[in-house]
């Protein structure tokens, strides 16, 4: 590789170099197969082995208990916004409770409303421009809710649940797209977890779903097969051609997390230390950098801030680009800067950004 920049893109996002190199080798020839990973049949033994190892490693890393299925689907997290209520809300006569903490959860909610009585259970988010999370005491769920939906990390606003809310016996469903595999989670507290792969778990085209098997009995008859969790589970994600290369890249990521990082607790520790480098600058220079998320709601994956003087934002981004710190522009709905520092962002990249933030502030004549 000639030159590698530090890529702070929210997704598709940075991948470990080791994973890229292994994927590159497999694109030419998958270990002793005499053909490329892009050429193998999804019904081959080679792919069966890849699928089985991916599921086993994900299960091990996340501590997925017995009684859950891991599915490899397509359509991105956005298709899950629809597939979830089709399977678990349509025709039930119940409500589905959505905890809206940012843009993605709001999109999921809009899709659920097409299928049934979706309800937003917390109105504090929008009023605060989605900069903080609800306290457990603010969440009053419908006793008969089909499920409760949360977005564990809101990628655009940069707010992340430190742990999941307690929903009692109501199944908890989570869009974990942008913090999947970034830290351990208590899978047994969830009914269903979904994540598109291109933020923290590989490449676009693969969506991982982890679903509690007893919920599959609730799936109504007559759904299109591709949108039927029960059928996808019964066919072990092989109803049609699964995203073979995406599953392979996920496997490489899972091996990297296990063997090179040492598991998700270790990964979380590394991620927290990386995020602290940036949040420390925000905390130490509040007259210059205005962090978006409230301190107790901060994301370890997407760090968002404005400049107190918004006119400096373009100059900040341009200067960063000159130092190979790329894709830092915030989403238009929040503005400012967003640094996405997923698992694969090396600490050196975050240090380089931190140093640049301090230098930029000095250049502008702000007190250091
Ligand atoms: C990126 C993202 C999505 C959308 O994912 P697609 O695969 O593009 O549909 C949904 N939810 C969250 C939290 C995301 O970060």
Short mmCIF file of N, CA, C and O in Angstrom, two decimals, residues 15-31 35-38 202-203 244-253 255:
data_model
loop_
_atom_site.label_atom_id
_atom_site.label_comp_id
_atom_site.label_asym_id
_atom_site.label_seq_id
_atom_site.Cartn_x
_atom_site.Cartn_y
_atom_site.Cartn_z
N UNK A 15 -11.00 -0.58 8.04
CA UNK A 15 -10.88 -2.01 8.38
C UNK A 15 -9.43 -2.29 8.79
O UNK A 15 -8.52 -1.55 8.39
N UNK A 16 -9.19 -3.34 9.56
CA UNK A 16 -7.81 -3.65 9.93
C UNK A 16 -7.00 -4.04 8.68
O UNK A 16 -7.49 -4.80 7.83
N UNK A 17 -5.77 -3.53 8.59
CA UNK A 17 -4.93 -3.83 7.42
C UNK A 17 -4.75 -5.33 7.26
O UNK A 17 -4.80 -5.87 6.15
N UNK A 18 -4.59 -6.01 8.37
CA UNK A 18 -4.41 -7.46 8.31
C UNK A 18 -5.62 -8.14 7.63
O UNK A 18 -5.46 -9.06 6.82
N UNK A 19 -6.79 -7.67 7.96
CA UNK A 19 -8.01 -8.22 7.36
C UNK A 19 -8.03 -7.92 5.85
O UNK A 19 -8.35 -8.79 5.04
N UNK A 20 -7.63 -6.71 5.48
CA UNK A 20 -7.61 -6.35 4.05
C UNK A 20 -6.63 -7.25 3.30
O UNK A 20 -6.93 -7.70 2.19
N UNK A 21 -5.49 -7.50 3.91
CA UNK A 21 -4.49 -8.31 3.22
C UNK A 21 -4.95 -9.77 3.10
O UNK A 21 -4.75 -10.40 2.06
N UNK A 22 -5.59 -10.27 4.12
CA UNK A 22 -6.10 -11.65 4.04
C UNK A 22 -7.23 -11.75 3.02
O UNK A 22 -7.31 -12.71 2.25
N UNK A 23 -8.08 -10.72 3.01
CA UNK A 23 -9.17 -10.71 2.03
C UNK A 23 -8.59 -10.65 0.62
O UNK A 23 -9.08 -11.33 -0.29
N UNK A 24 -7.56 -9.85 0.48
CA UNK A 24 -6.92 -9.72 -0.84
C UNK A 24 -6.40 -11.08 -1.33
O UNK A 24 -6.62 -11.46 -2.47
N UNK A 25 -5.74 -11.81 -0.43
CA UNK A 25 -5.24 -13.13 -0.82
C UNK A 25 -6.39 -14.04 -1.24
O UNK A 25 -6.32 -14.75 -2.23
N UNK A 26 -7.48 -13.98 -0.46
CA UNK A 26 -8.61 -14.87 -0.75
C UNK A 26 -9.34 -14.48 -2.03
O UNK A 26 -10.00 -15.32 -2.64
N UNK A 27 -9.22 -13.22 -2.42
CA UNK A 27 -9.84 -12.81 -3.68
C UNK A 27 -9.15 -13.50 -4.84
O UNK A 27 -9.76 -13.83 -5.85
N UNK A 28 -7.86 -13.77 -4.68
CA UNK A 28 -7.14 -14.51 -5.72
C UNK A 28 -7.34 -16.01 -5.53
O UNK A 28 -7.73 -16.72 -6.44
N UNK A 29 -7.08 -16.49 -4.32
CA UNK A 29 -7.34 -17.90 -4.06
C UNK A 29 -7.67 -18.14 -2.59
O UNK A 29 -6.90 -17.78 -1.70
N UNK A 30 -8.81 -18.76 -2.36
CA UNK A 30 -9.20 -19.14 -1.01
C UNK A 30 -8.44 -20.41 -0.64
O UNK A 30 -8.49 -21.40 -1.39
N UNK A 31 -7.76 -20.36 0.52
CA UNK A 31 -6.88 -21.44 1.00
C UNK A 31 -7.03 -22.78 0.27
O UNK A 31 -7.88 -23.58 0.63
N UNK A 35 -9.56 -21.58 -6.38
CA UNK A 35 -10.43 -20.51 -6.89
C UNK A 35 -10.62 -19.44 -5.83
O UNK A 35 -10.24 -19.60 -4.67
N UNK A 36 -11.20 -18.34 -6.29
CA UNK A 36 -11.37 -17.15 -5.44
C UNK A 36 -12.55 -17.30 -4.50
O UNK A 36 -13.52 -18.01 -4.82
N UNK A 37 -12.52 -16.60 -3.39
CA UNK A 37 -13.69 -16.48 -2.50
C UNK A 37 -14.89 -15.92 -3.28
O UNK A 37 -16.04 -16.22 -2.97
N UNK A 38 -14.59 -15.15 -4.33
CA UNK A 38 -15.68 -14.56 -5.13
C UNK A 38 -16.27 -15.57 -6.11
O UNK A 38 -17.28 -15.30 -6.74
N UNK A 202 -17.17 -5.27 9.09
CA UNK A 202 -16.83 -5.70 7.74
C UNK A 202 -17.32 -4.77 6.66
O UNK A 202 -17.12 -3.56 6.73
N UNK A 203 -18.02 -5.33 5.69
CA UNK A 203 -18.32 -4.57 4.47
C UNK A 203 -19.82 -4.52 4.21
O UNK A 203 -20.59 -5.34 4.71
N UNK A 244 -21.63 -13.96 0.29
CA UNK A 244 -20.50 -14.85 0.61
C UNK A 244 -19.25 -14.06 1.03
O UNK A 244 -18.64 -14.34 2.07
N UNK A 245 -18.91 -13.05 0.25
CA UNK A 245 -17.68 -12.32 0.57
C UNK A 245 -17.84 -11.54 1.88
O UNK A 245 -16.91 -11.47 2.70
N UNK A 246 -19.02 -10.97 2.10
CA UNK A 246 -19.27 -10.24 3.34
C UNK A 246 -19.14 -11.14 4.56
O UNK A 246 -18.59 -10.74 5.60
N UNK A 247 -19.64 -12.37 4.44
CA UNK A 247 -19.52 -13.32 5.55
C UNK A 247 -18.04 -13.66 5.77
O UNK A 247 -17.57 -13.75 6.91
N UNK A 248 -17.30 -13.78 4.68
CA UNK A 248 -15.88 -14.10 4.81
C UNK A 248 -15.11 -12.96 5.51
O UNK A 248 -14.29 -13.20 6.41
N UNK A 249 -15.42 -11.72 5.12
CA UNK A 249 -14.73 -10.58 5.77
C UNK A 249 -15.11 -10.52 7.25
O UNK A 249 -14.26 -10.27 8.11
N UNK A 250 -16.37 -10.80 7.56
CA UNK A 250 -16.78 -10.85 8.97
C UNK A 250 -15.96 -11.91 9.73
O UNK A 250 -15.52 -11.68 10.86
N UNK A 251 -15.75 -13.05 9.08
CA UNK A 251 -14.95 -14.10 9.72
C UNK A 251 -13.53 -13.60 10.01
O UNK A 251 -12.98 -13.82 11.09
N UNK A 252 -12.96 -12.89 9.04
CA UNK A 252 -11.59 -12.36 9.24
C UNK A 252 -11.57 -11.36 10.40
O UNK A 252 -10.63 -11.33 11.21
N UNK A 253 -12.62 -10.54 10.49
CA UNK A 253 -12.72 -9.56 11.59
C UNK A 253 -12.85 -10.30 12.93
O UNK A 253 -12.22 -9.93 13.92
N UNK A 255 -11.84 -13.30 13.68
CA UNK A 255 -10.54 -13.90 14.03
C UNK A 255 -9.60 -12.83 14.58
O UNK A 255 -8.88 -13.06 15.55
#
